[in-house]
mmCIF file of C-alpha atoms in Angstrom:
data_model
loop_
_atom_site.group_PDB
_atom_site.id
_atom_site.type_symbol
_atom_site.label_atom_id
_atom_site.label_comp_id
_atom_site.label_asym_id
_atom_site.label_seq_id
_atom_site.Cartn_x
_atom_site.Cartn_y
_atom_site.Cartn_z
ATOM 1 C CA MET A 233 93.434 111.004 80.212
ATOM 2 C CA PRO A 234 96.342 109.032 81.684
ATOM 3 C CA THR A 235 96.467 106.269 84.261
ATOM 4 C CA LEU A 236 98.360 107.206 87.422
ATOM 5 C CA ILE A 237 100.306 104.576 89.352
ATOM 6 C CA LEU A 238 100.795 105.706 92.954
ATOM 7 C CA VAL A 239 103.552 103.890 94.820
ATOM 8 C CA ARG A 240 104.043 104.447 98.511
ATOM 9 C CA HIS A 241 107.711 104.362 99.493
ATOM 10 C CA GLY A 242 109.105 101.140 100.956
ATOM 11 C CA ARG A 243 109.202 100.563 104.683
ATOM 12 C CA SER A 244 111.457 103.106 106.364
ATOM 13 C CA THR A 245 113.504 103.241 109.533
ATOM 14 C CA ALA A 246 110.924 105.666 110.933
ATOM 15 C CA ASN A 247 108.148 103.150 110.244
ATOM 16 C CA THR A 248 109.899 100.417 112.204
ATOM 17 C CA GLU A 249 110.843 102.789 115.034
ATOM 18 C CA GLY A 250 107.292 104.077 115.361
ATOM 19 C CA LEU A 251 108.228 107.658 114.484
ATOM 20 C CA LEU A 252 106.244 110.222 112.544
ATOM 21 C CA ALA A 253 108.916 111.139 110.025
ATOM 22 C CA GLY A 254 107.336 113.982 108.093
ATOM 23 C CA TRP A 255 110.090 115.963 106.358
ATOM 24 C CA THR A 256 112.798 114.933 108.828
ATOM 25 C CA PRO A 257 115.993 114.496 106.754
ATOM 26 C CA GLY A 258 117.928 111.240 106.628
ATOM 27 C CA VAL A 259 114.957 108.833 106.906
ATOM 28 C CA ALA A 260 116.030 105.870 104.777
ATOM 29 C CA LEU A 261 114.530 102.536 103.817
ATOM 30 C CA ASP A 262 115.133 99.728 106.284
ATOM 31 C CA GLU A 263 116.209 96.252 105.151
ATOM 32 C CA ARG A 264 112.675 95.177 104.325
ATOM 33 C CA GLY A 265 112.005 98.461 102.532
ATOM 34 C CA ALA A 266 115.105 97.972 100.378
ATOM 35 C CA ALA A 267 113.865 94.486 99.455
ATOM 36 C CA GLN A 268 110.447 95.909 98.584
ATOM 37 C CA ALA A 269 112.103 98.484 96.339
ATOM 38 C CA ALA A 270 114.225 95.798 94.667
ATOM 39 C CA ALA A 271 111.057 93.846 93.819
ATOM 40 C CA LEU A 272 109.278 96.852 92.330
ATOM 41 C CA PRO A 273 110.766 96.612 88.779
ATOM 42 C CA GLY A 274 109.467 93.058 88.444
ATOM 43 C CA ARG A 275 106.023 93.971 89.752
ATOM 44 C CA LEU A 276 105.726 96.805 87.235
ATOM 45 C CA ALA A 277 107.442 95.036 84.336
ATOM 46 C CA GLY A 278 104.286 94.923 82.216
ATOM 47 C CA LEU A 279 103.615 98.652 82.431
ATOM 48 C CA PRO A 280 104.945 101.036 79.741
ATOM 49 C CA LEU A 281 105.683 103.938 82.092
ATOM 50 C CA SER A 282 105.951 107.257 80.278
ATOM 51 C CA GLU A 283 107.053 109.430 83.216
ATOM 52 C CA ILE A 284 108.151 108.992 86.826
ATOM 53 C CA VAL A 285 107.502 111.668 89.450
ATOM 54 C CA THR A 286 108.712 111.519 93.034
ATOM 55 C CA SER A 287 108.546 113.217 96.376
ATOM 56 C CA PRO A 288 111.905 114.830 97.200
ATOM 57 C CA LEU A 289 112.291 112.801 100.390
ATOM 58 C CA GLN A 290 115.035 110.195 100.673
ATOM 59 C CA ARG A 291 112.784 107.207 101.289
ATOM 60 C CA CYS A 292 110.956 107.815 98.018
ATOM 61 C CA GLN A 293 114.169 108.388 96.077
ATOM 62 C CA GLU A 294 115.576 105.096 97.410
ATOM 63 C CA THR A 295 112.366 103.250 96.545
ATOM 64 C CA LEU A 296 112.644 104.312 92.906
ATOM 65 C CA ARG A 297 116.351 103.633 92.459
ATOM 66 C CA PRO A 298 115.986 99.964 91.352
ATOM 67 C CA LEU A 299 113.144 100.887 88.985
ATOM 68 C CA LEU A 300 115.175 103.678 87.398
ATOM 69 C CA ASP A 301 118.189 101.372 87.082
ATOM 70 C CA ALA A 302 115.966 98.866 85.271
ATOM 71 C CA ARG A 303 114.629 101.547 82.926
ATOM 72 C CA PRO A 304 117.602 103.702 81.957
ATOM 73 C CA GLY A 305 115.502 105.654 79.468
ATOM 74 C CA LEU A 306 113.482 107.222 82.290
ATOM 75 C CA ARG A 307 114.444 109.799 84.878
ATOM 76 C CA ALA A 308 112.555 110.893 87.960
ATOM 77 C CA HIS A 309 111.018 114.353 88.137
ATOM 78 C CA THR A 310 110.922 115.708 91.686
ATOM 79 C CA ASP A 311 107.743 117.486 92.772
ATOM 80 C CA GLU A 312 107.513 118.851 96.319
ATOM 81 C CA ARG A 313 103.727 118.941 96.092
ATOM 82 C CA ILE A 314 103.568 115.164 96.495
ATOM 83 C CA GLY A 315 105.954 115.241 99.453
ATOM 84 C CA GLU A 316 104.855 114.123 102.895
ATOM 85 C CA CYS A 317 102.483 116.202 104.982
ATOM 86 C CA HIS A 318 104.354 118.894 106.913
ATOM 87 C CA TYR A 319 103.722 117.656 110.446
ATOM 88 C CA GLY A 320 105.622 120.573 111.969
ATOM 89 C CA ASP A 321 106.294 120.152 115.686
ATOM 90 C CA TRP A 322 105.056 116.562 115.504
ATOM 91 C CA SER A 323 107.827 115.545 113.095
ATOM 92 C CA GLY A 324 110.261 113.018 114.532
ATOM 93 C CA ARG A 325 108.101 112.256 117.558
ATOM 94 C CA LYS A 326 106.980 108.785 118.590
ATOM 95 C CA LEU A 327 103.473 107.906 117.468
ATOM 96 C CA ALA A 328 102.833 106.295 120.852
ATOM 97 C CA GLU A 329 103.362 109.688 122.524
ATOM 98 C CA LEU A 330 101.201 111.519 120.019
ATOM 99 C CA ARG A 331 98.163 109.360 120.815
ATOM 100 C CA ASP A 332 97.659 111.419 123.988
ATOM 101 C CA GLU A 333 97.621 114.729 122.099
ATOM 102 C CA PRO A 334 94.098 116.219 121.825
ATOM 103 C CA LEU A 335 94.788 116.956 118.140
ATOM 104 C CA MET A 336 95.140 113.236 117.406
ATOM 105 C CA GLU A 337 91.419 112.737 117.958
ATOM 106 C CA VAL A 338 90.767 115.446 115.373
ATOM 107 C CA VAL A 339 93.253 113.823 112.955
ATOM 108 C CA GLN A 340 91.370 110.548 113.304
ATOM 109 C CA ALA A 341 87.753 111.742 113.245
ATOM 110 C CA HIS A 342 87.754 115.155 111.557
ATOM 111 C CA PRO A 343 90.999 115.428 109.528
ATOM 112 C CA SER A 344 89.686 118.255 107.362
ATOM 113 C CA ALA A 345 89.923 120.436 110.490
ATOM 114 C CA ALA A 346 93.371 119.171 111.540
ATOM 115 C CA ALA A 347 96.319 121.549 111.284
ATOM 116 C CA PHE A 348 99.666 120.501 112.730
ATOM 117 C CA PRO A 349 101.439 122.991 115.021
ATOM 118 C CA GLY A 350 104.262 124.582 113.068
ATOM 119 C CA GLY A 351 103.210 122.608 109.982
ATOM 120 C CA GLU A 352 100.317 122.473 107.536
ATOM 121 C CA SER A 353 96.734 121.312 107.538
ATOM 122 C CA MET A 354 95.686 117.973 106.086
ATOM 123 C CA ARG A 355 93.348 119.899 103.812
ATOM 124 C CA ALA A 356 96.297 121.862 102.391
ATOM 125 C CA MET A 357 98.219 118.606 101.875
ATOM 126 C CA GLN A 358 95.374 117.151 99.819
ATOM 127 C CA THR A 359 94.931 120.327 97.795
ATOM 128 C CA ARG A 360 98.573 120.625 96.745
ATOM 129 C CA ALA A 361 98.829 116.929 95.873
ATOM 130 C CA ALA A 362 95.619 116.998 93.818
ATOM 131 C CA GLU A 363 96.839 120.077 91.954
ATOM 132 C CA ALA A 364 100.085 118.270 91.158
ATOM 133 C CA VAL A 365 98.182 115.283 89.775
ATOM 134 C CA ARG A 366 95.972 117.473 87.586
ATOM 135 C CA GLU A 367 98.996 119.275 86.164
ATOM 136 C CA TRP A 368 100.906 116.050 85.551
ATOM 137 C CA ASN A 369 97.845 114.448 83.939
ATOM 138 C CA ALA A 370 97.719 117.295 81.433
ATOM 139 C CA ARG A 371 101.470 117.183 80.805
ATOM 140 C CA VAL A 372 101.568 113.413 80.334
ATOM 141 C CA GLU A 373 98.558 113.438 78.007
ATOM 142 C CA ARG A 374 100.112 116.259 75.959
ATOM 143 C CA ASP A 375 103.500 114.550 75.646
ATOM 144 C CA HIS A 376 102.525 110.867 75.538
ATOM 145 C CA GLY A 377 98.845 110.629 74.588
ATOM 146 C CA PRO A 378 95.593 109.940 76.450
ATOM 147 C CA ASP A 379 96.348 106.262 77.112
ATOM 148 C CA ALA A 380 99.708 106.872 78.779
ATOM 149 C CA VAL A 381 100.651 105.417 82.162
ATOM 150 C CA TYR A 382 102.872 107.275 84.599
ATOM 151 C CA LEU A 383 104.047 106.782 88.168
ATOM 152 C CA MET A 384 104.276 108.893 91.300
ATOM 153 C CA CYS A 385 106.166 107.761 94.399
ATOM 154 C CA SER A 386 104.739 109.441 97.473
ATOM 155 C CA HIS A 387 103.611 108.895 101.078
ATOM 156 C CA GLY A 388 100.766 107.193 102.909
ATOM 157 C CA ASP A 389 98.641 110.177 103.901
ATOM 158 C CA VAL A 390 99.187 111.875 100.539
ATOM 159 C CA ILE A 391 98.132 108.784 98.582
ATOM 160 C CA LYS A 392 95.112 108.215 100.817
ATOM 161 C CA SER A 393 94.016 111.813 100.258
ATOM 162 C CA LEU A 394 94.356 111.421 96.479
ATOM 163 C CA VAL A 395 92.275 108.240 96.550
ATOM 164 C CA ALA A 396 89.592 110.041 98.560
ATOM 165 C CA GLU A 397 89.625 112.908 96.056
ATOM 166 C CA ALA A 398 89.308 110.502 93.128
ATOM 167 C CA LEU A 399 86.375 108.719 94.765
ATOM 168 C CA GLY A 400 84.598 111.952 95.655
ATOM 169 C CA LEU A 401 84.984 111.204 99.360
ATOM 170 C CA HIS A 402 85.187 113.989 101.896
ATOM 171 C CA LEU A 403 88.633 114.224 103.472
ATOM 172 C CA ASP A 404 87.031 113.302 106.802
ATOM 173 C CA LEU A 405 86.607 109.768 105.403
ATOM 174 C CA PHE A 406 90.163 109.303 104.156
ATOM 175 C CA GLN A 407 91.303 107.555 107.345
ATOM 176 C CA ARG A 408 89.193 104.584 106.234
ATOM 177 C CA ILE A 409 91.694 103.972 103.417
ATOM 178 C CA SER A 410 94.876 101.944 103.954
ATOM 179 C CA VAL A 411 98.018 101.845 101.798
ATOM 180 C CA GLU A 412 100.978 99.782 103.003
ATOM 181 C CA PRO A 413 104.656 100.463 102.266
ATOM 182 C CA CYS A 414 105.559 99.901 98.600
ATOM 183 C CA SER A 415 101.926 99.248 97.741
ATOM 184 C CA VAL A 416 100.611 100.126 94.289
ATOM 185 C CA THR A 417 97.441 102.154 93.807
ATOM 186 C CA ALA A 418 96.161 102.942 90.316
ATOM 187 C CA ILE A 419 93.725 105.645 89.267
ATOM 188 C CA ARG A 420 92.557 105.913 85.658
ATOM 189 C CA TYR A 421 91.473 109.453 84.868
ATOM 190 C CA THR A 422 88.886 110.210 82.199
ATOM 191 C CA ARG A 423 87.184 113.377 80.997
ATOM 192 C CA LEU A 424 84.186 112.859 83.281
ATOM 193 C CA ARG A 425 85.458 110.929 86.285
ATOM 194 C CA PRO A 426 88.411 108.994 87.732
ATOM 195 C CA PHE A 427 88.271 105.228 88.251
ATOM 196 C CA LEU A 428 90.099 103.580 91.137
ATOM 197 C CA VAL A 429 91.380 100.336 89.601
ATOM 198 C CA ARG A 430 93.888 99.212 92.266
ATOM 199 C CA LEU A 431 94.173 100.130 95.927
ATOM 200 C CA GLY A 432 97.145 99.380 98.158
ATOM 201 C CA ASP A 433 98.180 96.293 96.172
ATOM 202 C CA THR A 434 101.335 94.648 97.542
ATOM 203 C CA GLY A 435 100.771 91.153 96.160
ATOM 204 C CA ASP A 436 101.272 89.941 99.735
ATOM 205 C CA PHE A 437 98.435 88.964 102.043
ATOM 206 C CA ALA A 438 100.522 88.602 105.194
ATOM 207 C CA SER A 439 99.174 91.850 106.609
ATOM 208 C CA LEU A 440 95.661 90.344 106.668
ATOM 209 C CA ALA A 441 96.655 87.621 109.124
ATOM 210 C CA PRO A 442 95.761 88.124 112.808
ATOM 211 C CA ARG A 443 98.467 89.881 114.810
ATOM 212 C CA GLU A 444 99.639 89.273 118.336
ATOM 213 C CA GLU A 445 98.790 92.895 119.153
ATOM 214 C CA PRO A 446 95.486 94.056 117.638
ATOM 215 C CA SER A 447 95.870 97.092 115.409
ATOM 216 C CA GLY A 448 92.932 98.878 117.052
ATOM 217 C CA ASP A 449 90.524 101.309 115.449
ATOM 218 C CA GLU A 450 92.883 104.226 114.807
ATOM 219 C CA ALA A 451 94.358 104.952 111.385
ATOM 220 C CA PRO A 452 98.174 105.116 111.470
ATOM 221 C CA VAL A 453 99.186 108.707 110.837
ATOM 222 C CA GLY A 454 101.757 108.762 108.054
ATOM 223 C CA GLY A 455 100.621 105.374 106.752
ATOM 224 C CA GLY A 456 101.983 102.740 109.161
ATOM 225 C CA ALA A 457 104.658 100.099 108.756
ATOM 226 C CA GLY A 458 102.624 97.420 106.997
ATOM 227 C CA ALA A 459 102.968 93.687 107.573
ATOM 228 C CA PRO A 460 105.375 92.675 110.363
#
């Protein structure tokens, strides 16, 4: 079965403003995010990508633009199932404010029970994204062969949930996974089991350096802004 390259979108204006974007329209890449997107074609130059699939949201579309320009033979297929979690009433709010919401503790410690008011549950997010991957795996293998490589551009929580699913981890453990903006995660699917072969690879170790403000023990909902 194929190898899936999961790319999280580049850093967005919502990331730098500390907002939970969700499906809020008009959330674009910031200057750093645009630079991350511009570097993506070079980082993936050695990969013979057979298909490209993307979330419909602007920040993912902008992340892929340089890659698509560099590979004019490819076009991006939009699939809403790999779009961001529907955070409902939380969308557009500051993450600092949301820390005081009782639901945030559930999101951190028991995400399989978390359902956002006016939105969807994290369990539903994982289910739809995993179904999309299974369908695209079958389509890519049918059209391009079992050794094909294809790419999906998606969002932090979605990618983390797919990694957890591939590793056989309960969704309640997915907050232990971290994927920075424009990071590359690779999962090789086989008949019997998936293999996680890359996780959150940015090629940049700056985010591992100590920060002036400790990051704390909470997982950033939506994926976080990455290295400063």
